PDB file of C-alpha atoms in Angstrom:
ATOM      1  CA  UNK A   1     -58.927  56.830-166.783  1.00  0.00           C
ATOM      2  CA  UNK A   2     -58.032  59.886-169.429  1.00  0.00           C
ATOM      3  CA  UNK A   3     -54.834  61.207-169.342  1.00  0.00           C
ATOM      4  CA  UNK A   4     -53.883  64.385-167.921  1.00  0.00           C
ATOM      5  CA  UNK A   5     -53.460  67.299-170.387  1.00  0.00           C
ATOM      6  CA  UNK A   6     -50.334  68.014-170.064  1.00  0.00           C
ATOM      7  CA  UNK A   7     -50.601  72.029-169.451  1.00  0.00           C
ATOM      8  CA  UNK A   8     -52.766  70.864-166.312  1.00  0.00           C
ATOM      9  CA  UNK A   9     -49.659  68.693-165.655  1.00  0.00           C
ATOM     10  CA  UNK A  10     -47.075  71.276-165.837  1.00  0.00           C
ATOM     11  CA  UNK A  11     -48.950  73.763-163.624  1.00  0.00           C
ATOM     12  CA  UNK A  12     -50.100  71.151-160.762  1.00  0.00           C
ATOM     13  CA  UNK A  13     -45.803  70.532-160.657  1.00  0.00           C
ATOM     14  CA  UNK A  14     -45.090  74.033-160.730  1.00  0.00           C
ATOM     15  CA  UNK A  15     -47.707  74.570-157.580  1.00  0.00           C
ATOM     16  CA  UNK A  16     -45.420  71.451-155.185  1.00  0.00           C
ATOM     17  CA  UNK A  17     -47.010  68.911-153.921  1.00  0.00           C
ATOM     18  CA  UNK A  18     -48.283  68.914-150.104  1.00  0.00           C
ATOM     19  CA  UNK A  19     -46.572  65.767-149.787  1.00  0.00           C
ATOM     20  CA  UNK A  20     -43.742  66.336-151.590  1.00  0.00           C
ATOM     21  CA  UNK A  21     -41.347  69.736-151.860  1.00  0.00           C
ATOM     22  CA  UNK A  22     -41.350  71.608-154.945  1.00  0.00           C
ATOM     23  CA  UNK A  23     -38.445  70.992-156.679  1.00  0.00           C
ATOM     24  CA  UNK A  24     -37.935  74.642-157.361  1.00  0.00           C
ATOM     25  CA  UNK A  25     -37.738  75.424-153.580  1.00  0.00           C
ATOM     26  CA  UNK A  26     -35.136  73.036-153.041  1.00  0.00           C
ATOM     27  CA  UNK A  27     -32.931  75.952-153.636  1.00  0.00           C
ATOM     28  CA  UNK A  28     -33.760  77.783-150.506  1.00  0.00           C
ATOM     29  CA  UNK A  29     -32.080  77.369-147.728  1.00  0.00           C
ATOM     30  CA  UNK A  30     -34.576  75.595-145.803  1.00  0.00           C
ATOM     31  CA  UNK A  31     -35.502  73.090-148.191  1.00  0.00           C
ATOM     32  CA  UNK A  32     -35.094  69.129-148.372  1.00  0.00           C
ATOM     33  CA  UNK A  33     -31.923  67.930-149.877  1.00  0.00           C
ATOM     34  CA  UNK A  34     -31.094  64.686-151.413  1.00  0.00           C
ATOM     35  CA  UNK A  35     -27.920  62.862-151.876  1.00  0.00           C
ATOM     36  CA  UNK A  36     -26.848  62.952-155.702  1.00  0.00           C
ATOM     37  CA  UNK A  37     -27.773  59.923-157.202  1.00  0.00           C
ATOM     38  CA  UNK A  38     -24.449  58.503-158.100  1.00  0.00           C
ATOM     39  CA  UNK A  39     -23.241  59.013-154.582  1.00  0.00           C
ATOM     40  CA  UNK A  40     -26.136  56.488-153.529  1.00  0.00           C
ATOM     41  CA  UNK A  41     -25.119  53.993-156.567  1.00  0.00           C
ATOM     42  CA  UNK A  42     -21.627  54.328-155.103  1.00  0.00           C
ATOM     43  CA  UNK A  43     -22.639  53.826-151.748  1.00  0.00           C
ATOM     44  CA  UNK A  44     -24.803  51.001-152.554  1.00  0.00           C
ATOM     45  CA  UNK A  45     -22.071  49.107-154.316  1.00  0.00           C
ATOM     46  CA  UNK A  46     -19.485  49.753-151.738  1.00  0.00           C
ATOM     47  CA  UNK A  47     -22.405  48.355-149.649  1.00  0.00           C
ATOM     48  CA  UNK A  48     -22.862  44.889-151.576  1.00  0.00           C
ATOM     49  CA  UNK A  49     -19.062  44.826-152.188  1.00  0.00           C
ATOM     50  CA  UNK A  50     -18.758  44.330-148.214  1.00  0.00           C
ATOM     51  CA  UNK A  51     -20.237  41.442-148.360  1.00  0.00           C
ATOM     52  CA  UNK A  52     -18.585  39.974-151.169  1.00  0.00           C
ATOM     53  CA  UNK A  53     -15.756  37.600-150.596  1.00  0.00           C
ATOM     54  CA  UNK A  54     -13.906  38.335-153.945  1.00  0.00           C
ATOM     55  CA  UNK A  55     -14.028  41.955-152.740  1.00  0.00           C
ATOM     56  CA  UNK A  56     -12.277  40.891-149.155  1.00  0.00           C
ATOM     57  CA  UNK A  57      -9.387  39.266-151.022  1.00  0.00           C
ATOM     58  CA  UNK A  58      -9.420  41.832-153.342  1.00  0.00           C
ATOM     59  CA  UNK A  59      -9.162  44.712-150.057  1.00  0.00           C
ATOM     60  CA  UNK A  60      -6.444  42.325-147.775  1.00  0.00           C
ATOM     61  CA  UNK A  61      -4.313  42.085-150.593  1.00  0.00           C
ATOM     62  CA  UNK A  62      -4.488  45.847-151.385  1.00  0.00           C
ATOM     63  CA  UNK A  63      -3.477  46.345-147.476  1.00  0.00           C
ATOM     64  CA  UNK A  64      -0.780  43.717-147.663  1.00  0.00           C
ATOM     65  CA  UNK A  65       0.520  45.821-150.587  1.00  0.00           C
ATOM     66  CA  UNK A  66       0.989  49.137-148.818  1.00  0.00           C
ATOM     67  CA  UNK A  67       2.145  47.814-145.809  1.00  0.00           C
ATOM     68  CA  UNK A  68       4.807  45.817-147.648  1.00  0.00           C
ATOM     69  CA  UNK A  69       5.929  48.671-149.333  1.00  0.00           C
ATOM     70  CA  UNK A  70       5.960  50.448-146.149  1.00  0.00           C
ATOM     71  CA  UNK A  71       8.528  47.845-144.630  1.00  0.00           C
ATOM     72  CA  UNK A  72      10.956  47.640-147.757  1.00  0.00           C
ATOM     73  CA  UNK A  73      11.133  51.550-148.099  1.00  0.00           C
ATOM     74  CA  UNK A  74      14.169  51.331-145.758  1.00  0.00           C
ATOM     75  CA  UNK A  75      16.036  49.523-148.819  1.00  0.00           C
ATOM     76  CA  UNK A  76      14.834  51.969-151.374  1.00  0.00           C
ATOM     77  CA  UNK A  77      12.770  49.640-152.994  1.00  0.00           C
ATOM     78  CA  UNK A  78       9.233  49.093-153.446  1.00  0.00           C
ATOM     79  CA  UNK A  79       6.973  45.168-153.460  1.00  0.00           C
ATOM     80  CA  UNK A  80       6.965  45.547-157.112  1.00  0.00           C
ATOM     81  CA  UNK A  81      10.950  45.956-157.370  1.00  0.00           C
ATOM     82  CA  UNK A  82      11.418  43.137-154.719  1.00  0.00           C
ATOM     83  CA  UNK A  83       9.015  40.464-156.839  1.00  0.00           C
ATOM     84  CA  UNK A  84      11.353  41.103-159.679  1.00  0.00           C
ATOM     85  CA  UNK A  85      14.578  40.756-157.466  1.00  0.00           C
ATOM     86  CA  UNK A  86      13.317  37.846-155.444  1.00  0.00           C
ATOM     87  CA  UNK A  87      12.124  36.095-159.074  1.00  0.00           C
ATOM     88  CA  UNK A  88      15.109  36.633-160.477  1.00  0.00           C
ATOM     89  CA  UNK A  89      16.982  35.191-157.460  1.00  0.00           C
ATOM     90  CA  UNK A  90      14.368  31.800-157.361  1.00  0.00           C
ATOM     91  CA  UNK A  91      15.200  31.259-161.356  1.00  0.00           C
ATOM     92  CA  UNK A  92      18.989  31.800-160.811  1.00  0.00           C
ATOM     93  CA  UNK A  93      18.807  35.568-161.931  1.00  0.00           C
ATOM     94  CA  UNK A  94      18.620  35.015-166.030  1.00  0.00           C
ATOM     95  CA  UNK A  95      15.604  35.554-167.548  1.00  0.00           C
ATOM     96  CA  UNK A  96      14.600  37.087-170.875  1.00  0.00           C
ATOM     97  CA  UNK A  97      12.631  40.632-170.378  1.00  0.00           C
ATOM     98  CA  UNK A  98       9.621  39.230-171.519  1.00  0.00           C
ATOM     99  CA  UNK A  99       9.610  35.916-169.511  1.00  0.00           C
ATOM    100  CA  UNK A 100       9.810  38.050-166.405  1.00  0.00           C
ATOM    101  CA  UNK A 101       6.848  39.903-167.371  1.00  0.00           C
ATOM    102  CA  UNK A 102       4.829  36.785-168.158  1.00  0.00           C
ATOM    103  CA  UNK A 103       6.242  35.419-164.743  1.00  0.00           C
ATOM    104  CA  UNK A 104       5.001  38.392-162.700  1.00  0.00           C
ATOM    105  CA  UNK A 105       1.793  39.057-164.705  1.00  0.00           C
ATOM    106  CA  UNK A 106       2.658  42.714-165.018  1.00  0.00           C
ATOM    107  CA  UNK A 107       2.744  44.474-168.869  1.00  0.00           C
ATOM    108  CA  UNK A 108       6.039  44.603-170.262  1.00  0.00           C
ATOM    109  CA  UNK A 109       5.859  48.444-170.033  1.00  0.00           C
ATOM    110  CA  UNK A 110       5.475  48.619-166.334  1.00  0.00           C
ATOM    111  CA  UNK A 111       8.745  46.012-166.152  1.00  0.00           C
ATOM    112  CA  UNK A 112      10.457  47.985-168.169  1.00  0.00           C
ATOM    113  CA  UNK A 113      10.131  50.773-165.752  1.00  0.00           C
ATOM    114  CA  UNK A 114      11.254  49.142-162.740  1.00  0.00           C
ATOM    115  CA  UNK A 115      14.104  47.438-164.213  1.00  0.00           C
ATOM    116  CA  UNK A 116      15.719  50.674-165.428  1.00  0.00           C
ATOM    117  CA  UNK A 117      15.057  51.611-161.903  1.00  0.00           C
ATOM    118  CA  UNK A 118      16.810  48.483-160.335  1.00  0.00           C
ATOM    119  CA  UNK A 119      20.011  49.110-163.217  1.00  0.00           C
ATOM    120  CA  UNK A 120      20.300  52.595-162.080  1.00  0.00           C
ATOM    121  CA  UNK A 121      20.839  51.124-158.843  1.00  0.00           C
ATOM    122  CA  UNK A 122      23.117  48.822-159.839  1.00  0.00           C
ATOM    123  CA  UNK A 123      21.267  45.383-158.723  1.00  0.00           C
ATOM    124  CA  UNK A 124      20.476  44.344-162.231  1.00  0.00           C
ATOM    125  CA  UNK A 125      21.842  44.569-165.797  1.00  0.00           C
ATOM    126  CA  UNK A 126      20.519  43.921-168.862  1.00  0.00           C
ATOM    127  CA  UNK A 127      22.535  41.909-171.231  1.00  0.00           C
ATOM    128  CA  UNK A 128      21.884  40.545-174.825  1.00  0.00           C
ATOM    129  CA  UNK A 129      20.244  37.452-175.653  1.00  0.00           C
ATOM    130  CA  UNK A 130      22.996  34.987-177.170  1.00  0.00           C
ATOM    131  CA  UNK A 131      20.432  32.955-179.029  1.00  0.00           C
ATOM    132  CA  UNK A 132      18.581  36.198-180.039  1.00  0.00           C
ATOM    133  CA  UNK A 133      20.328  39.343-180.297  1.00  0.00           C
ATOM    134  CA  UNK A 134      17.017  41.028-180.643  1.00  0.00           C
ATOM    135  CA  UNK A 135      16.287  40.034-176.905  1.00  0.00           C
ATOM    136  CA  UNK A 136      17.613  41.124-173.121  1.00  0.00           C
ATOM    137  CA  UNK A 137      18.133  38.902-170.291  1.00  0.00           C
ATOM    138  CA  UNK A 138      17.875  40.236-166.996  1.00  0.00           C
ATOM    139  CA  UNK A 139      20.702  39.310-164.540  1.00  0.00           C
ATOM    140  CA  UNK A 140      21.111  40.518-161.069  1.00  0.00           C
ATOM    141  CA  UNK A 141      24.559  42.026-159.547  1.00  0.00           C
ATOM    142  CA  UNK A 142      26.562  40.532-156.769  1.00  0.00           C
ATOM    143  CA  UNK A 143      25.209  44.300-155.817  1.00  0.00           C
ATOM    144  CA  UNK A 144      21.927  43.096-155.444  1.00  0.00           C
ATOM    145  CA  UNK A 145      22.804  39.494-153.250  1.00  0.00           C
ATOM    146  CA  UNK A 146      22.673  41.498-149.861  1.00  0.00           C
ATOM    147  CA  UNK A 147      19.520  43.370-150.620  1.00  0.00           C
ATOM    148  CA  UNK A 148      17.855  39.775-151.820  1.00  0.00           C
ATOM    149  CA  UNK A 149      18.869  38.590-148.190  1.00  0.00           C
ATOM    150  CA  UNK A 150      17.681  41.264-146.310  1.00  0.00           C
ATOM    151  CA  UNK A 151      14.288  41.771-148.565  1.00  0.00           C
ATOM    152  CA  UNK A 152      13.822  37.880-147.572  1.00  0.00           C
ATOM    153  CA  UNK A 153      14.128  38.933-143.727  1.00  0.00           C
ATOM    154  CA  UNK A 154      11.967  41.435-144.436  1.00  0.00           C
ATOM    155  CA  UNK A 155       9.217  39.076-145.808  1.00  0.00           C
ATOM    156  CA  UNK A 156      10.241  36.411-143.239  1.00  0.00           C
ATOM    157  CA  UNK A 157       9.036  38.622-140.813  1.00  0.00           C
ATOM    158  CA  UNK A 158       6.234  40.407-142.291  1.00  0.00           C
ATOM    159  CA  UNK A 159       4.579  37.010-142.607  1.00  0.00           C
ATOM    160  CA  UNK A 160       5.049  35.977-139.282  1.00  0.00           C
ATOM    161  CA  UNK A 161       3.465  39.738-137.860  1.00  0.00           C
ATOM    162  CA  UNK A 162       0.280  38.801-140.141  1.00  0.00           C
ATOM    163  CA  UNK A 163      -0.273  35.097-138.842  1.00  0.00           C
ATOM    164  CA  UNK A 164       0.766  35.781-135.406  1.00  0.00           C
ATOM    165  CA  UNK A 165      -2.470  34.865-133.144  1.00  0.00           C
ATOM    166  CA  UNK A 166      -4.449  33.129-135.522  1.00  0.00           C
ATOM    167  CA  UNK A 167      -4.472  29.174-135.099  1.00  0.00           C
ATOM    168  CA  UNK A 168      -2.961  26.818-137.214  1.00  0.00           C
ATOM    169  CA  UNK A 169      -6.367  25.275-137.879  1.00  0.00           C
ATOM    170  CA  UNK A 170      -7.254  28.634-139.444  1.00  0.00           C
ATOM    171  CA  UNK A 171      -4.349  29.200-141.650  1.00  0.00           C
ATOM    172  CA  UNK A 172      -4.554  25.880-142.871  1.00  0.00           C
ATOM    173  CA  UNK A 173      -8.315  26.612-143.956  1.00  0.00           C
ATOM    174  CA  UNK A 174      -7.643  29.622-145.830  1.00  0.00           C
ATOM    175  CA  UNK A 175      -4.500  28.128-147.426  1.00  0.00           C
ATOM    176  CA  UNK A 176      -7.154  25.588-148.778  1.00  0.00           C
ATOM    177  CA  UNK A 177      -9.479  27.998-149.628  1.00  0.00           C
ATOM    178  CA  UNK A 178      -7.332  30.340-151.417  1.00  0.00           C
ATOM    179  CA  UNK A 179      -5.890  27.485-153.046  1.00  0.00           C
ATOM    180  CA  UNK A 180      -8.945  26.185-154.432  1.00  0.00           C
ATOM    181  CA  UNK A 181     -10.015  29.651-155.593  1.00  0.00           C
ATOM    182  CA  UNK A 182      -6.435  29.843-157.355  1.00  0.00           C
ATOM    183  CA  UNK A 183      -7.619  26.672-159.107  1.00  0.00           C
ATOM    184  CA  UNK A 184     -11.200  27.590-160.031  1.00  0.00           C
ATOM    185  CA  UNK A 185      -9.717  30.834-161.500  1.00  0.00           C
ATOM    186  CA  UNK A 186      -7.143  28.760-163.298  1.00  0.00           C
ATOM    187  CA  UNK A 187      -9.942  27.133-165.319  1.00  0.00           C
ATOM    188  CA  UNK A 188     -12.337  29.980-165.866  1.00  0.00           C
ATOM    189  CA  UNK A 189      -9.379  31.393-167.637  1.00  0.00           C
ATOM    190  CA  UNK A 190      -8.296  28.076-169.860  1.00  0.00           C
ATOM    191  CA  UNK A 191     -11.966  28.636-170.855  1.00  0.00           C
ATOM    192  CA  UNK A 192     -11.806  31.698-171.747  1.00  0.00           C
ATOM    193  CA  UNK A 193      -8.612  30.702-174.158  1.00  0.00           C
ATOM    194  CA  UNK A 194     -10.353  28.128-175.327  1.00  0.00           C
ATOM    195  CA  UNK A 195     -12.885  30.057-176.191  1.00  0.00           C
ATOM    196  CA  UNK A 196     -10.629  32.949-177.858  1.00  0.00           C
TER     197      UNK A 196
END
Protein backbone atom coordinates (compact mmCIF):
# COMPACT_ATOMS: atom_id res chain seq x y z
CA UNK A 1 0.00 0.00 0.00
CA UNK A 2 1.44 3.76 -0.98
CA UNK A 3 2.24 5.90 1.61
CA UNK A 4 0.30 8.74 2.70
CA UNK A 5 1.44 12.18 1.42
CA UNK A 6 2.25 13.69 4.16
CA UNK A 7 0.14 17.14 3.69
CA UNK A 8 -2.94 14.62 3.58
CA UNK A 9 -1.35 13.38 6.86
CA UNK A 10 -1.05 16.57 8.62
CA UNK A 11 -4.60 17.73 7.79
CA UNK A 12 -6.49 14.25 8.61
CA UNK A 13 -4.51 14.94 12.41
CA UNK A 14 -5.44 18.39 12.50
CA UNK A 15 -9.35 17.29 11.78
CA UNK A 16 -9.20 14.49 15.37
CA UNK A 17 -9.98 11.36 14.99
CA UNK A 18 -13.68 10.00 15.83
CA UNK A 19 -12.04 7.54 17.88
CA UNK A 20 -9.56 9.37 19.31
CA UNK A 21 -9.57 13.28 20.75
CA UNK A 22 -7.72 15.79 18.94
CA UNK A 23 -4.82 16.54 20.63
CA UNK A 24 -5.38 20.22 20.22
CA UNK A 25 -8.71 20.03 22.19
CA UNK A 26 -7.16 18.47 25.00
CA UNK A 27 -6.80 21.96 26.19
CA UNK A 28 -10.42 22.59 26.81
CA UNK A 29 -11.84 22.00 29.69
CA UNK A 30 -13.84 19.13 28.77
CA UNK A 31 -11.34 17.16 27.12
CA UNK A 32 -9.55 13.69 27.92
CA UNK A 33 -6.51 13.92 30.03
CA UNK A 34 -3.69 11.58 30.41
CA UNK A 35 -1.28 10.97 33.14
CA UNK A 36 2.31 12.36 32.11
CA UNK A 37 4.27 9.69 30.98
CA UNK A 38 6.95 9.60 33.56
CA UNK A 39 4.38 9.53 36.29
CA UNK A 40 3.21 6.07 34.70
CA UNK A 41 7.07 4.86 34.38
CA UNK A 42 7.23 5.84 38.05
CA UNK A 43 4.22 4.21 38.94
CA UNK A 44 5.00 1.18 37.07
CA UNK A 45 8.32 0.71 38.78
CA UNK A 46 7.06 1.41 42.19
CA UNK A 47 4.61 -1.29 40.94
CA UNK A 48 7.28 -4.11 40.06
CA UNK A 49 9.43 -2.88 43.00
CA UNK A 50 6.47 -4.26 45.33
CA UNK A 51 7.02 -7.32 44.39
CA UNK A 52 10.59 -7.46 44.58
CA UNK A 53 12.20 -8.94 47.61
CA UNK A 54 15.49 -6.85 47.40
CA UNK A 55 13.10 -3.87 47.41
CA UNK A 56 11.29 -5.25 50.85
CA UNK A 57 14.66 -5.40 52.60
CA UNK A 58 15.61 -2.45 51.06
CA UNK A 59 11.95 -0.57 52.54
CA UNK A 60 12.11 -2.54 56.33
CA UNK A 61 15.43 -1.40 56.76
CA UNK A 62 14.62 2.21 55.70
CA UNK A 63 11.65 1.96 58.46
CA UNK A 64 13.92 0.40 61.03
CA UNK A 65 16.11 3.47 60.38
CA UNK A 66 13.63 6.21 61.22
CA UNK A 67 12.13 4.56 63.90
CA UNK A 68 15.52 3.99 65.52
CA UNK A 69 16.34 7.39 65.24
CA UNK A 70 13.07 8.21 66.62
CA UNK A 71 13.87 6.19 69.93
CA UNK A 72 17.57 7.53 70.46
CA UNK A 73 16.48 11.27 69.91
CA UNK A 74 15.93 11.37 73.70
CA UNK A 75 19.92 11.05 74.00
CA UNK A 76 20.61 13.60 71.36
CA UNK A 77 21.92 11.26 69.10
CA UNK A 78 20.99 9.82 65.93
CA UNK A 79 21.48 5.54 64.53
CA UNK A 80 24.35 6.82 62.63
CA UNK A 81 26.12 8.46 65.85
CA UNK A 82 25.17 5.32 67.97
CA UNK A 83 26.88 2.69 65.21
CA UNK A 84 29.99 4.71 65.69
CA UNK A 85 29.67 4.78 69.61
CA UNK A 86 28.54 1.21 69.94
CA UNK A 87 31.67 0.18 67.34
CA UNK A 88 33.91 1.93 69.11
CA UNK A 89 32.75 0.39 72.42
CA UNK A 90 32.80 -3.54 70.70
CA UNK A 91 36.66 -2.76 69.48
CA UNK A 92 37.63 -1.27 72.91
CA UNK A 93 37.08 2.43 71.68
CA UNK A 94 40.59 2.92 69.53
CA UNK A 95 40.35 2.90 66.12
CA UNK A 96 42.10 4.86 63.38
CA UNK A 97 39.54 7.41 61.46
CA UNK A 98 39.71 5.51 58.51
CA UNK A 99 39.27 1.95 59.97
CA UNK A 100 36.01 3.17 61.41
CA UNK A 101 34.85 4.24 58.14
CA UNK A 102 35.79 0.97 56.45
CA UNK A 103 34.08 -0.74 59.56
CA UNK A 104 30.77 1.10 59.12
CA UNK A 105 30.81 1.26 55.29
CA UNK A 106 30.08 4.96 55.37
CA UNK A 107 32.65 7.60 53.26
CA UNK A 108 35.16 9.06 55.36
CA UNK A 109 33.47 12.48 54.79
CA UNK A 110 30.19 11.57 56.30
CA UNK A 111 32.40 10.10 59.54
CA UNK A 112 34.07 12.95 59.72
CA UNK A 113 30.90 14.79 60.27
CA UNK A 114 29.50 12.85 62.97
CA UNK A 115 32.56 12.52 64.89
CA UNK A 116 33.06 16.29 65.22
CA UNK A 117 29.52 16.04 66.30
CA UNK A 118 30.14 13.29 69.01
CA UNK A 119 33.65 15.56 70.21
CA UNK A 120 31.55 18.56 70.55
CA UNK A 121 29.65 16.54 72.84
CA UNK A 122 32.30 15.36 74.60
CA UNK A 123 31.86 11.36 74.05
CA UNK A 124 34.80 11.07 71.75
CA UNK A 125 38.24 12.60 71.09
CA UNK A 126 40.44 12.40 68.51
CA UNK A 127 44.00 11.76 69.31
CA UNK A 128 47.19 11.23 67.13
CA UNK A 129 48.32 8.11 65.74
CA UNK A 130 51.66 7.06 67.66
CA UNK A 131 52.85 4.90 64.82
CA UNK A 132 51.69 7.59 62.29
CA UNK A 133 51.49 11.07 63.22
CA UNK A 134 49.73 11.72 59.99
CA UNK A 135 46.71 9.63 61.38
CA UNK A 136 43.75 10.05 64.27
CA UNK A 137 42.46 7.44 66.44
CA UNK A 138 39.13 7.74 67.69
CA UNK A 139 38.66 7.10 71.47
CA UNK A 140 35.52 7.44 73.40
CA UNK A 141 35.18 9.47 76.90
CA UNK A 142 34.30 7.98 80.21
CA UNK A 143 31.54 10.79 79.02
CA UNK A 144 30.28 8.61 76.57
CA UNK A 145 30.17 5.00 78.92
CA UNK A 146 26.58 5.93 80.24
CA UNK A 147 25.17 6.90 76.91
CA UNK A 148 26.78 3.41 75.38
CA UNK A 149 24.65 1.69 78.23
CA UNK A 150 21.60 3.31 77.80
CA UNK A 151 21.83 3.34 73.70
CA UNK A 152 22.25 -0.63 74.33
CA UNK A 153 18.82 -0.56 76.38
CA UNK A 154 17.55 1.28 73.84
CA UNK A 155 18.38 -1.36 71.13
CA UNK A 156 17.68 -4.16 73.66
CA UNK A 157 14.35 -3.11 73.55
CA UNK A 158 13.71 -1.93 70.17
CA UNK A 159 14.52 -5.46 69.06
CA UNK A 160 12.36 -7.13 71.28
CA UNK A 161 9.12 -4.51 70.13
CA UNK A 162 9.99 -5.74 66.39
CA UNK A 163 10.05 -9.64 67.08
CA UNK A 164 7.40 -9.58 69.60
CA UNK A 165 4.49 -11.97 68.10
CA UNK A 166 6.25 -13.55 65.45
CA UNK A 167 7.35 -17.30 66.19
CA UNK A 168 10.62 -18.47 66.73
CA UNK A 169 10.28 -20.73 63.70
CA UNK A 170 9.95 -17.51 61.70
CA UNK A 171 12.80 -15.55 62.99
CA UNK A 172 14.95 -18.35 62.66
CA UNK A 173 13.97 -18.53 58.80
CA UNK A 174 14.69 -15.08 58.02
CA UNK A 175 17.90 -15.10 60.10
CA UNK A 176 18.82 -17.88 57.51
CA UNK A 177 17.64 -16.14 54.76
CA UNK A 178 19.16 -12.89 55.38
CA UNK A 179 22.18 -14.66 56.18
CA UNK A 180 22.50 -16.41 53.05
CA UNK A 181 21.72 -13.25 51.08
CA UNK A 182 24.63 -11.55 53.22
CA UNK A 183 26.74 -14.37 51.76
CA UNK A 184 25.64 -14.36 48.12
CA UNK A 185 26.28 -10.55 48.20
CA UNK A 186 29.63 -11.23 49.78
CA UNK A 187 30.70 -13.04 46.59
CA UNK A 188 29.08 -11.00 43.88
CA UNK A 189 31.28 -8.36 45.32
CA UNK A 190 34.81 -10.52 45.58
CA UNK A 191 33.85 -10.84 41.87
CA UNK A 192 33.52 -7.75 41.14
CA UNK A 193 37.25 -7.09 42.79
CA UNK A 194 38.42 -9.68 41.07
CA UNK A 195 37.34 -8.44 38.21
CA UNK A 196 38.61 -4.68 38.90
Amino acid sequence: MAARPAAVCSKACSKGSPTRPDHRARKNAGAVKFAPLHIISMLTMLQRGMENFAFEISDTARLIRREANRRVAFLGATRAQWRVLKWLAHTGGNLRQIELADALDVEPISLCRMIDRLEEAGLVERRRDEADRRAWRIHLTDKATPIVAELDAVSTAFNADILTGIPAADRDVARRVLAAIREKLGRFEQGLEQAS
